[in-house]
């Protein structure tokens, strides 16, 4: 049974050899049953198109949401489990967000980012991340605090989003975001 933690860590199926009570070898096929945490991506632009296949490839069930039909065409997001065309106002009411959900906000503008972020702060999501320059993020946070948001809720937000790797292109930004998602997921599994 000492092989179990290794098999769970790799999440790969395989054959293990154990001994029965008489000491004879017994081949057992082990397939770890793991769930895919939900990743809701708000915004269907360039970063999302790079993000969806990367996140799906590392074990997230990806749902991309935008309020424009042409930005939710399934073919734009390889690896995404679903795309949905929904207005950003009240969008979280239509999603099943829980403590195993990851929320990435990469909409086309800071007003939409703020609209989605305000809703995200009312969830128990494992991760909330929002794209933006430090200046834009500071302005959004300041406005939210003035409107009554709690400081501890705003501190939950990973923003600027992603690990600080000097990312500049949409593909590089997607890599930094997925790296941060993996980091947060690993920490939650370790707890």
Short mmCIF file of N, CA and C in Angstrom, two decimals:
data_model
loop_
_atom_site.label_atom_id
_atom_site.label_comp_id
_atom_site.label_asym_id
_atom_site.label_seq_id
_atom_site.Cartn_x
_atom_site.Cartn_y
_atom_site.Cartn_z
N UNK A 1 0.81 -1.20 0.00
CA UNK A 1 0.00 0.00 0.00
C UNK A 1 0.85 1.27 0.00
N UNK A 2 2.16 1.10 0.22
CA UNK A 2 3.02 2.28 0.20
C UNK A 2 3.09 2.92 -1.19
N UNK A 3 2.66 2.20 -2.23
CA UNK A 3 2.65 2.75 -3.59
C UNK A 3 1.50 3.73 -3.81
N UNK A 4 0.49 3.68 -2.96
CA UNK A 4 -0.70 4.51 -3.15
C UNK A 4 -0.41 6.01 -3.17
N UNK A 5 0.34 6.56 -2.19
CA UNK A 5 0.58 8.01 -2.24
C UNK A 5 1.27 8.44 -3.53
N UNK A 6 2.21 7.67 -4.02
CA UNK A 6 2.88 8.01 -5.28
C UNK A 6 1.92 7.98 -6.45
N UNK A 7 1.06 7.00 -6.48
CA UNK A 7 0.08 6.89 -7.56
C UNK A 7 -0.90 8.05 -7.50
N UNK A 8 -1.31 8.45 -6.32
CA UNK A 8 -2.21 9.58 -6.18
C UNK A 8 -1.53 10.89 -6.58
N UNK A 9 -0.25 11.02 -6.24
CA UNK A 9 0.48 12.24 -6.56
C UNK A 9 0.61 12.42 -8.07
N UNK A 10 0.90 11.34 -8.80
CA UNK A 10 1.05 11.44 -10.25
C UNK A 10 -0.30 11.44 -10.96
N UNK A 11 -1.33 10.94 -10.28
CA UNK A 11 -2.68 10.84 -10.83
C UNK A 11 -2.72 9.99 -12.11
N UNK A 12 -1.76 9.11 -12.27
CA UNK A 12 -1.69 8.25 -13.45
C UNK A 12 -2.09 6.83 -13.07
N UNK A 13 -2.91 6.17 -13.90
CA UNK A 13 -3.25 4.77 -13.63
C UNK A 13 -2.06 3.86 -13.92
N UNK A 14 -2.06 2.70 -13.32
CA UNK A 14 -0.98 1.75 -13.58
C UNK A 14 -1.16 0.48 -12.78
N UNK A 15 -0.31 -0.47 -13.06
CA UNK A 15 -0.35 -1.77 -12.38
C UNK A 15 0.67 -1.77 -11.25
N UNK A 16 0.23 -2.21 -10.09
CA UNK A 16 1.10 -2.37 -8.92
C UNK A 16 1.09 -3.85 -8.56
N UNK A 17 2.20 -4.31 -8.07
CA UNK A 17 2.28 -5.70 -7.62
C UNK A 17 2.32 -5.72 -6.10
N UNK A 18 1.39 -6.46 -5.52
CA UNK A 18 1.30 -6.63 -4.08
C UNK A 18 1.46 -8.12 -3.79
N UNK A 19 1.62 -8.43 -2.53
CA UNK A 19 1.67 -9.84 -2.12
C UNK A 19 0.40 -10.17 -1.37
N UNK A 20 -0.14 -11.39 -1.66
CA UNK A 20 -1.29 -11.82 -0.89
C UNK A 20 -0.79 -12.39 0.44
N UNK A 21 -1.70 -12.94 1.25
CA UNK A 21 -1.33 -13.43 2.58
C UNK A 21 -0.34 -14.58 2.53
N UNK A 22 -0.34 -15.30 1.42
CA UNK A 22 0.58 -16.42 1.26
C UNK A 22 1.91 -15.99 0.65
N UNK A 23 2.05 -14.71 0.35
CA UNK A 23 3.30 -14.21 -0.20
C UNK A 23 3.40 -14.28 -1.71
N UNK A 24 2.30 -14.64 -2.37
CA UNK A 24 2.30 -14.71 -3.83
C UNK A 24 2.05 -13.33 -4.41
N UNK A 25 2.70 -13.03 -5.55
CA UNK A 25 2.48 -11.71 -6.17
C UNK A 25 1.08 -11.62 -6.79
N UNK A 26 0.47 -10.47 -6.61
CA UNK A 26 -0.85 -10.19 -7.17
C UNK A 26 -0.76 -8.85 -7.89
N UNK A 27 -1.11 -8.87 -9.17
CA UNK A 27 -1.13 -7.62 -9.94
C UNK A 27 -2.47 -6.93 -9.75
N UNK A 28 -2.41 -5.64 -9.42
CA UNK A 28 -3.61 -4.85 -9.20
C UNK A 28 -3.51 -3.60 -10.06
N UNK A 29 -4.58 -3.34 -10.80
CA UNK A 29 -4.64 -2.10 -11.59
C UNK A 29 -5.20 -1.01 -10.70
N UNK A 30 -4.43 0.07 -10.53
CA UNK A 30 -4.86 1.20 -9.72
C UNK A 30 -5.12 2.40 -10.61
N UNK A 31 -6.29 2.99 -10.45
CA UNK A 31 -6.62 4.20 -11.18
C UNK A 31 -7.15 5.22 -10.18
N UNK A 32 -6.33 6.23 -9.88
CA UNK A 32 -6.78 7.23 -8.91
C UNK A 32 -8.02 7.95 -9.41
N UNK A 33 -8.99 8.10 -8.54
CA UNK A 33 -10.19 8.86 -8.87
C UNK A 33 -10.01 10.26 -8.29
N UNK A 34 -9.79 11.19 -9.16
CA UNK A 34 -9.61 12.57 -8.73
C UNK A 34 -10.64 13.43 -9.43
N UNK A 35 -11.02 14.50 -8.79
CA UNK A 35 -11.96 15.40 -9.41
C UNK A 35 -11.19 16.57 -10.02
N UNK A 36 -11.80 17.18 -11.01
CA UNK A 36 -11.20 18.35 -11.63
C UNK A 36 -11.85 19.58 -11.02
N UNK A 37 -11.05 20.43 -10.38
CA UNK A 37 -11.65 21.67 -9.86
C UNK A 37 -12.13 22.55 -11.01
N UNK A 38 -13.19 23.29 -10.74
CA UNK A 38 -13.77 24.19 -11.75
C UNK A 38 -12.94 25.46 -11.85
N UNK A 39 -12.68 25.86 -13.08
CA UNK A 39 -12.04 27.14 -13.35
C UNK A 39 -13.00 27.95 -14.21
N UNK A 40 -13.53 29.01 -13.64
CA UNK A 40 -14.40 29.91 -14.39
C UNK A 40 -13.54 31.08 -14.86
N UNK A 41 -13.52 31.28 -16.18
CA UNK A 41 -12.74 32.36 -16.78
C UNK A 41 -13.73 33.39 -17.31
N UNK A 42 -13.68 34.58 -16.75
CA UNK A 42 -14.59 35.66 -17.15
C UNK A 42 -13.88 36.53 -18.17
N UNK A 43 -14.34 36.46 -19.41
CA UNK A 43 -13.72 37.18 -20.52
C UNK A 43 -13.19 36.18 -21.53
N UNK A 44 -13.50 36.43 -22.80
CA UNK A 44 -13.12 35.48 -23.85
C UNK A 44 -12.08 36.02 -24.81
N UNK A 45 -11.18 36.86 -24.32
CA UNK A 45 -10.18 37.47 -25.19
C UNK A 45 -8.92 36.64 -25.37
N UNK A 46 -7.85 37.34 -25.77
CA UNK A 46 -6.59 36.68 -26.13
C UNK A 46 -5.99 35.85 -24.99
N UNK A 47 -6.01 36.37 -23.79
CA UNK A 47 -5.44 35.64 -22.65
C UNK A 47 -6.26 34.38 -22.39
N UNK A 48 -7.57 34.49 -22.43
CA UNK A 48 -8.44 33.33 -22.18
C UNK A 48 -8.21 32.22 -23.20
N UNK A 49 -7.97 32.60 -24.44
CA UNK A 49 -7.74 31.60 -25.49
C UNK A 49 -6.46 30.81 -25.24
N UNK A 50 -5.49 31.45 -24.63
CA UNK A 50 -4.25 30.75 -24.27
C UNK A 50 -4.42 29.99 -22.94
N UNK A 51 -5.20 30.56 -22.05
CA UNK A 51 -5.39 30.01 -20.72
C UNK A 51 -6.17 28.69 -20.72
N UNK A 52 -7.24 28.64 -21.50
CA UNK A 52 -8.13 27.46 -21.47
C UNK A 52 -7.40 26.14 -21.72
N UNK A 53 -6.63 26.00 -22.80
CA UNK A 53 -5.98 24.70 -23.01
C UNK A 53 -4.90 24.39 -21.97
N UNK A 54 -4.19 25.40 -21.51
CA UNK A 54 -3.17 25.17 -20.48
C UNK A 54 -3.80 24.67 -19.18
N UNK A 55 -4.85 25.35 -18.74
CA UNK A 55 -5.51 24.97 -17.49
C UNK A 55 -6.17 23.60 -17.60
N UNK A 56 -6.79 23.32 -18.73
CA UNK A 56 -7.40 21.99 -18.94
C UNK A 56 -6.33 20.92 -18.91
N UNK A 57 -5.17 21.22 -19.47
CA UNK A 57 -4.08 20.25 -19.52
C UNK A 57 -3.48 19.90 -18.18
N UNK A 58 -3.70 20.75 -17.17
CA UNK A 58 -3.17 20.46 -15.84
C UNK A 58 -4.29 20.12 -14.85
N UNK A 59 -5.45 19.75 -15.37
CA UNK A 59 -6.47 19.17 -14.51
C UNK A 59 -7.60 20.07 -14.05
N UNK A 60 -7.82 21.20 -14.70
CA UNK A 60 -8.96 22.03 -14.36
C UNK A 60 -10.08 21.81 -15.38
N UNK A 61 -11.31 21.85 -14.90
CA UNK A 61 -12.47 21.84 -15.79
C UNK A 61 -12.78 23.31 -16.09
N UNK A 62 -12.54 23.72 -17.33
CA UNK A 62 -12.57 25.13 -17.69
C UNK A 62 -13.91 25.53 -18.30
N UNK A 63 -14.48 26.61 -17.78
CA UNK A 63 -15.69 27.22 -18.32
C UNK A 63 -15.36 28.68 -18.63
N UNK A 64 -15.50 29.07 -19.89
CA UNK A 64 -15.22 30.44 -20.30
C UNK A 64 -16.54 31.17 -20.47
N UNK A 65 -16.61 32.38 -19.90
CA UNK A 65 -17.84 33.17 -19.92
C UNK A 65 -17.53 34.55 -20.48
N UNK A 66 -18.35 34.98 -21.43
CA UNK A 66 -18.25 36.35 -21.95
C UNK A 66 -19.66 36.79 -22.29
N UNK A 67 -19.86 38.10 -22.37
CA UNK A 67 -21.20 38.60 -22.68
C UNK A 67 -21.39 38.83 -24.17
N UNK A 68 -20.41 38.48 -24.97
CA UNK A 68 -20.50 38.64 -26.42
C UNK A 68 -20.47 37.26 -27.09
N UNK A 69 -21.48 36.93 -27.88
CA UNK A 69 -21.56 35.60 -28.49
C UNK A 69 -20.31 35.22 -29.30
N UNK A 70 -19.76 36.17 -30.04
CA UNK A 70 -18.59 35.85 -30.87
C UNK A 70 -17.35 35.54 -30.05
N UNK A 71 -17.38 35.83 -28.75
CA UNK A 71 -16.25 35.53 -27.87
C UNK A 71 -16.50 34.28 -27.02
N UNK A 72 -17.55 33.54 -27.34
CA UNK A 72 -17.82 32.29 -26.62
C UNK A 72 -17.97 31.11 -27.58
N UNK A 73 -17.50 31.28 -28.79
CA UNK A 73 -17.55 30.17 -29.74
C UNK A 73 -16.61 29.06 -29.25
N UNK A 74 -17.13 27.85 -29.17
CA UNK A 74 -16.40 26.73 -28.60
C UNK A 74 -15.04 26.53 -29.24
N UNK A 75 -14.93 26.66 -30.53
CA UNK A 75 -13.66 26.42 -31.23
C UNK A 75 -12.54 27.35 -30.82
N UNK A 76 -12.87 28.47 -30.19
CA UNK A 76 -11.84 29.42 -29.76
C UNK A 76 -11.08 28.95 -28.52
N UNK A 77 -11.64 27.97 -27.81
CA UNK A 77 -11.09 27.58 -26.51
C UNK A 77 -10.85 26.07 -26.42
N UNK A 78 -9.81 25.58 -27.09
CA UNK A 78 -9.51 24.15 -27.01
C UNK A 78 -9.31 23.74 -25.55
N UNK A 79 -9.89 22.64 -25.19
CA UNK A 79 -9.76 22.14 -23.82
C UNK A 79 -10.84 22.61 -22.87
N UNK A 80 -11.55 23.67 -23.22
CA UNK A 80 -12.61 24.15 -22.33
C UNK A 80 -13.77 23.15 -22.33
N UNK A 81 -14.29 22.88 -21.16
CA UNK A 81 -15.44 21.98 -21.05
C UNK A 81 -16.70 22.65 -21.56
N UNK A 82 -16.72 23.99 -21.45
CA UNK A 82 -17.94 24.72 -21.80
C UNK A 82 -17.61 26.19 -22.03
N UNK A 83 -18.39 26.81 -22.90
CA UNK A 83 -18.36 28.27 -23.04
C UNK A 83 -19.79 28.75 -22.87
N UNK A 84 -19.94 29.90 -22.24
CA UNK A 84 -21.28 30.42 -21.99
C UNK A 84 -21.33 31.91 -22.28
N UNK A 85 -22.36 32.32 -22.98
CA UNK A 85 -22.60 33.73 -23.26
C UNK A 85 -23.61 34.23 -22.22
N UNK A 86 -23.10 35.00 -21.26
CA UNK A 86 -23.93 35.50 -20.17
C UNK A 86 -23.55 36.94 -19.88
N UNK A 87 -24.51 37.76 -19.48
CA UNK A 87 -24.15 39.12 -19.06
C UNK A 87 -23.33 39.03 -17.77
N UNK A 88 -22.37 39.94 -17.61
CA UNK A 88 -21.53 39.91 -16.42
C UNK A 88 -22.30 40.34 -15.17
N UNK A 89 -23.29 41.17 -15.33
CA UNK A 89 -24.12 41.59 -14.20
C UNK A 89 -24.93 40.37 -13.73
N UNK A 90 -24.76 39.96 -12.49
CA UNK A 90 -25.49 38.83 -11.94
C UNK A 90 -24.99 37.47 -12.41
N UNK A 91 -23.83 37.41 -13.01
CA UNK A 91 -23.34 36.15 -13.59
C UNK A 91 -23.09 35.06 -12.54
N UNK A 92 -22.62 35.45 -11.37
CA UNK A 92 -22.30 34.44 -10.35
C UNK A 92 -23.55 33.73 -9.83
N UNK A 93 -24.70 34.35 -9.96
CA UNK A 93 -25.95 33.71 -9.56
C UNK A 93 -26.27 32.51 -10.45
N UNK A 94 -25.67 32.47 -11.62
CA UNK A 94 -25.96 31.41 -12.60
C UNK A 94 -24.89 30.32 -12.62
N UNK A 95 -23.93 30.41 -11.71
CA UNK A 95 -22.83 29.46 -11.68
C UNK A 95 -22.80 28.74 -10.34
N UNK A 96 -22.27 27.54 -10.35
CA UNK A 96 -22.17 26.74 -9.15
C UNK A 96 -20.76 26.89 -8.57
N UNK A 97 -20.53 27.98 -7.87
CA UNK A 97 -19.21 28.28 -7.32
C UNK A 97 -19.16 27.82 -5.87
N UNK A 98 -18.12 27.04 -5.55
CA UNK A 98 -17.93 26.57 -4.17
C UNK A 98 -16.46 26.72 -3.79
N UNK A 99 -16.06 26.12 -2.68
CA UNK A 99 -14.70 26.27 -2.17
C UNK A 99 -13.66 25.56 -3.05
N UNK A 100 -14.08 24.78 -4.02
CA UNK A 100 -13.17 24.13 -4.95
C UNK A 100 -13.15 24.83 -6.31
N UNK A 101 -13.72 26.01 -6.39
CA UNK A 101 -13.78 26.77 -7.64
C UNK A 101 -12.65 27.79 -7.69
N UNK A 102 -12.19 28.03 -8.91
CA UNK A 102 -11.14 29.01 -9.17
C UNK A 102 -11.74 30.02 -10.16
N UNK A 103 -11.58 31.31 -9.85
CA UNK A 103 -12.22 32.36 -10.63
C UNK A 103 -11.14 33.29 -11.20
N UNK A 104 -11.11 33.41 -12.53
CA UNK A 104 -10.13 34.25 -13.20
C UNK A 104 -10.89 35.34 -13.96
N UNK A 105 -10.57 36.59 -13.67
CA UNK A 105 -11.24 37.73 -14.28
C UNK A 105 -10.30 38.39 -15.28
N UNK A 106 -10.62 38.23 -16.56
CA UNK A 106 -9.82 38.80 -17.65
C UNK A 106 -10.75 39.39 -18.70
N UNK A 107 -11.68 40.25 -18.25
CA UNK A 107 -12.65 40.84 -19.18
C UNK A 107 -11.99 41.93 -20.00
N UNK A 108 -12.78 42.57 -20.83
CA UNK A 108 -12.24 43.58 -21.76
C UNK A 108 -12.08 44.96 -21.16
N UNK A 109 -12.42 45.15 -19.91
CA UNK A 109 -12.28 46.48 -19.33
C UNK A 109 -12.48 46.50 -17.83
N UNK A 110 -11.94 47.52 -17.18
CA UNK A 110 -11.98 47.55 -15.72
C UNK A 110 -13.39 47.66 -15.15
N UNK A 111 -14.34 48.24 -15.88
CA UNK A 111 -15.71 48.29 -15.37
C UNK A 111 -16.32 46.89 -15.28
N UNK A 112 -16.05 46.06 -16.30
CA UNK A 112 -16.54 44.68 -16.28
C UNK A 112 -15.78 43.87 -15.22
N UNK A 113 -14.47 44.13 -15.11
CA UNK A 113 -13.68 43.44 -14.08
C UNK A 113 -14.27 43.71 -12.70
N UNK A 114 -14.58 44.98 -12.42
CA UNK A 114 -15.13 45.36 -11.12
C UNK A 114 -16.50 44.70 -10.90
N UNK A 115 -17.33 44.68 -11.94
CA UNK A 115 -18.66 44.06 -11.83
C UNK A 115 -18.54 42.59 -11.44
N UNK A 116 -17.64 41.89 -12.09
CA UNK A 116 -17.46 40.46 -11.79
C UNK A 116 -16.80 40.29 -10.42
N UNK A 117 -15.78 41.09 -10.15
CA UNK A 117 -15.05 40.96 -8.88
C UNK A 117 -15.97 41.16 -7.68
N UNK A 118 -16.83 42.14 -7.73
CA UNK A 118 -17.75 42.38 -6.61
C UNK A 118 -18.56 41.12 -6.30
N UNK A 119 -18.97 40.41 -7.31
CA UNK A 119 -19.73 39.17 -7.12
C UNK A 119 -18.84 38.04 -6.59
N UNK A 120 -17.62 37.97 -7.11
CA UNK A 120 -16.69 36.91 -6.71
C UNK A 120 -16.37 36.98 -5.22
N UNK A 121 -16.29 38.20 -4.68
CA UNK A 121 -15.95 38.36 -3.27
C UNK A 121 -17.02 37.79 -2.35
N UNK A 122 -18.21 37.55 -2.88
CA UNK A 122 -19.28 36.96 -2.08
C UNK A 122 -19.32 35.44 -2.17
N UNK A 123 -18.26 34.85 -2.70
CA UNK A 123 -18.19 33.39 -2.82
C UNK A 123 -17.14 32.84 -1.86
N UNK A 124 -17.08 31.52 -1.77
CA UNK A 124 -16.05 30.85 -0.99
C UNK A 124 -14.99 30.25 -1.92
N UNK A 125 -14.84 30.80 -3.10
CA UNK A 125 -13.91 30.26 -4.09
C UNK A 125 -12.51 30.10 -3.51
N UNK A 126 -11.83 29.07 -3.96
CA UNK A 126 -10.45 28.82 -3.53
C UNK A 126 -9.49 29.87 -4.06
N UNK A 127 -9.85 30.46 -5.19
CA UNK A 127 -8.95 31.41 -5.85
C UNK A 127 -9.78 32.45 -6.59
N UNK A 128 -9.39 33.70 -6.42
CA UNK A 128 -9.96 34.79 -7.21
C UNK A 128 -8.77 35.59 -7.74
N UNK A 129 -8.67 35.69 -9.06
CA UNK A 129 -7.58 36.45 -9.66
C UNK A 129 -8.13 37.42 -10.69
N UNK A 130 -7.52 38.60 -10.76
CA UNK A 130 -7.98 39.62 -11.71
C UNK A 130 -6.77 40.23 -12.41
N UNK A 131 -6.86 40.29 -13.73
CA UNK A 131 -5.80 40.89 -14.53
C UNK A 131 -5.83 42.40 -14.38
N UNK A 132 -4.71 43.03 -14.60
CA UNK A 132 -4.67 44.49 -14.59
C UNK A 132 -3.35 45.03 -14.11
N UNK A 133 -3.07 46.23 -14.52
CA UNK A 133 -1.88 46.92 -14.05
C UNK A 133 -2.06 47.23 -12.56
N UNK A 134 -0.97 47.46 -11.88
CA UNK A 134 -1.05 47.80 -10.45
C UNK A 134 -1.92 49.05 -10.24
N UNK A 135 -1.80 50.00 -11.14
CA UNK A 135 -2.57 51.24 -11.05
C UNK A 135 -4.07 50.96 -11.18
N UNK A 136 -4.44 50.18 -12.20
CA UNK A 136 -5.86 49.87 -12.42
C UNK A 136 -6.43 49.08 -11.25
N UNK A 137 -5.65 48.11 -10.78
CA UNK A 137 -6.10 47.28 -9.66
C UNK A 137 -6.29 48.14 -8.42
N UNK A 138 -5.34 49.04 -8.15
CA UNK A 138 -5.44 49.92 -6.98
C UNK A 138 -6.69 50.79 -7.06
N UNK A 139 -7.00 51.31 -8.25
CA UNK A 139 -8.20 52.12 -8.43
C UNK A 139 -9.47 51.32 -8.16
N UNK A 140 -9.51 50.10 -8.69
CA UNK A 140 -10.70 49.25 -8.48
C UNK A 140 -10.85 48.92 -7.01
N UNK A 141 -9.76 48.52 -6.35
CA UNK A 141 -9.83 48.17 -4.93
C UNK A 141 -10.26 49.39 -4.09
N UNK A 142 -9.70 50.56 -4.40
CA UNK A 142 -10.05 51.78 -3.66
C UNK A 142 -11.55 52.07 -3.80
N UNK A 143 -12.04 51.98 -5.01
CA UNK A 143 -13.47 52.24 -5.27
C UNK A 143 -14.35 51.24 -4.51
N UNK A 144 -13.95 49.96 -4.53
CA UNK A 144 -14.73 48.93 -3.85
C UNK A 144 -14.75 49.16 -2.34
N UNK A 145 -13.60 49.53 -1.78
CA UNK A 145 -13.53 49.79 -0.34
C UNK A 145 -14.40 51.00 0.03
N UNK A 146 -14.38 52.02 -0.82
CA UNK A 146 -15.23 53.19 -0.59
C UNK A 146 -16.71 52.81 -0.64
N UNK A 147 -17.05 51.80 -1.43
CA UNK A 147 -18.44 51.37 -1.58
C UNK A 147 -18.84 50.33 -0.54
N UNK A 148 -17.93 50.01 0.40
CA UNK A 148 -18.30 49.11 1.49
C UNK A 148 -17.70 47.72 1.48
N UNK A 149 -16.86 47.41 0.51
CA UNK A 149 -16.20 46.09 0.52
C UNK A 149 -15.29 46.00 1.74
N UNK A 150 -15.14 44.81 2.24
CA UNK A 150 -14.27 44.60 3.41
C UNK A 150 -12.83 44.39 2.96
N UNK A 151 -11.92 44.95 3.72
CA UNK A 151 -10.48 44.84 3.42
C UNK A 151 -10.04 43.38 3.29
N UNK A 152 -10.49 42.52 4.20
CA UNK A 152 -10.08 41.11 4.17
C UNK A 152 -10.58 40.40 2.91
N UNK A 153 -11.73 40.81 2.40
CA UNK A 153 -12.23 40.23 1.16
C UNK A 153 -11.37 40.66 -0.03
N UNK A 154 -11.04 41.93 -0.08
CA UNK A 154 -10.23 42.45 -1.17
C UNK A 154 -8.84 41.81 -1.16
N UNK A 155 -8.31 41.53 0.03
CA UNK A 155 -6.98 40.89 0.13
C UNK A 155 -6.97 39.47 -0.43
N UNK A 156 -8.13 38.85 -0.58
CA UNK A 156 -8.20 37.49 -1.17
C UNK A 156 -7.85 37.47 -2.65
N UNK A 157 -7.92 38.63 -3.28
CA UNK A 157 -7.77 38.71 -4.73
C UNK A 157 -6.30 38.68 -5.13
N UNK A 158 -5.97 37.77 -6.03
CA UNK A 158 -4.63 37.70 -6.61
C UNK A 158 -4.61 38.69 -7.78
N UNK A 159 -3.97 39.83 -7.55
CA UNK A 159 -3.95 40.84 -8.60
C UNK A 159 -2.78 41.78 -8.36
N UNK A 160 -1.97 42.06 -9.32
CA UNK A 160 -2.06 41.53 -10.67
C UNK A 160 -2.00 39.99 -10.64
N UNK A 161 -2.71 39.40 -11.55
CA UNK A 161 -2.88 37.95 -11.58
C UNK A 161 -1.61 37.25 -12.06
N UNK A 162 -1.41 36.03 -11.59
CA UNK A 162 -0.30 35.20 -12.06
C UNK A 162 0.97 35.39 -11.25
N UNK A 163 1.87 34.43 -11.41
CA UNK A 163 3.17 34.54 -10.76
C UNK A 163 4.01 35.57 -11.50
N UNK A 164 4.86 36.24 -10.78
CA UNK A 164 5.70 37.30 -11.34
C UNK A 164 6.88 36.68 -12.09
N UNK A 165 6.65 36.39 -13.38
CA UNK A 165 7.71 35.80 -14.20
C UNK A 165 8.11 36.72 -15.35
N UNK A 166 7.64 37.95 -15.32
CA UNK A 166 7.95 38.89 -16.40
C UNK A 166 7.15 38.64 -17.66
N UNK A 167 5.96 38.06 -17.51
CA UNK A 167 5.11 37.74 -18.65
C UNK A 167 4.64 39.00 -19.36
N UNK A 168 4.64 38.95 -20.70
CA UNK A 168 4.18 40.08 -21.50
C UNK A 168 3.14 39.71 -22.53
N UNK A 169 3.32 38.61 -23.24
CA UNK A 169 2.38 38.20 -24.29
C UNK A 169 1.20 37.47 -23.67
N UNK A 170 0.08 37.35 -24.40
CA UNK A 170 -1.05 36.57 -23.86
C UNK A 170 -0.65 35.15 -23.46
N UNK A 171 0.19 34.49 -24.24
CA UNK A 171 0.61 33.13 -23.90
C UNK A 171 1.43 33.11 -22.62
N UNK A 172 2.34 34.07 -22.46
CA UNK A 172 3.15 34.14 -21.25
C UNK A 172 2.30 34.47 -20.03
N UNK A 173 1.34 35.38 -20.21
CA UNK A 173 0.44 35.72 -19.11
C UNK A 173 -0.37 34.49 -18.70
N UNK A 174 -0.83 33.72 -19.68
CA UNK A 174 -1.58 32.49 -19.38
C UNK A 174 -0.72 31.51 -18.59
N UNK A 175 0.54 31.37 -18.97
CA UNK A 175 1.45 30.48 -18.24
C UNK A 175 1.58 30.94 -16.79
N UNK A 176 1.75 32.25 -16.58
CA UNK A 176 1.90 32.76 -15.21
C UNK A 176 0.63 32.54 -14.39
N UNK A 177 -0.53 32.69 -15.02
CA UNK A 177 -1.80 32.45 -14.32
C UNK A 177 -1.94 30.98 -13.95
N UNK A 178 -1.69 30.11 -14.91
CA UNK A 178 -1.83 28.67 -14.64
C UNK A 178 -0.83 28.23 -13.57
N UNK A 179 0.36 28.79 -13.59
CA UNK A 179 1.34 28.45 -12.55
C UNK A 179 0.80 28.84 -11.17
N UNK A 180 0.17 30.00 -11.09
CA UNK A 180 -0.40 30.43 -9.81
C UNK A 180 -1.57 29.53 -9.40
N UNK A 181 -2.39 29.13 -10.36
CA UNK A 181 -3.49 28.22 -10.06
C UNK A 181 -2.97 26.90 -9.51
N UNK A 182 -1.92 26.37 -10.13
CA UNK A 182 -1.31 25.12 -9.66
C UNK A 182 -0.78 25.30 -8.25
N UNK A 183 -0.13 26.42 -7.99
CA UNK A 183 0.42 26.70 -6.66
C UNK A 183 -0.68 26.74 -5.60
N UNK A 184 -1.76 27.44 -5.87
CA UNK A 184 -2.87 27.52 -4.93
C UNK A 184 -3.51 26.15 -4.72
N UNK A 185 -3.70 25.42 -5.80
CA UNK A 185 -4.30 24.08 -5.70
C UNK A 185 -3.42 23.16 -4.88
N UNK A 186 -2.11 23.21 -5.09
CA UNK A 186 -1.17 22.35 -4.34
C UNK A 186 -1.22 22.68 -2.85
N UNK A 187 -1.28 23.95 -2.53
CA UNK A 187 -1.35 24.36 -1.11
C UNK A 187 -2.63 23.86 -0.47
N UNK A 188 -3.75 23.94 -1.20
CA UNK A 188 -5.02 23.50 -0.62
C UNK A 188 -5.03 21.98 -0.43
N UNK A 189 -4.38 21.26 -1.32
CA UNK A 189 -4.32 19.79 -1.17
C UNK A 189 -3.43 19.39 0.00
N UNK A 190 -2.43 20.22 0.30
CA UNK A 190 -1.50 19.91 1.38
C UNK A 190 -2.12 20.15 2.76
N UNK A 191 -3.16 20.97 2.81
CA UNK A 191 -3.78 21.32 4.10
C UNK A 191 -4.63 20.21 4.64
#
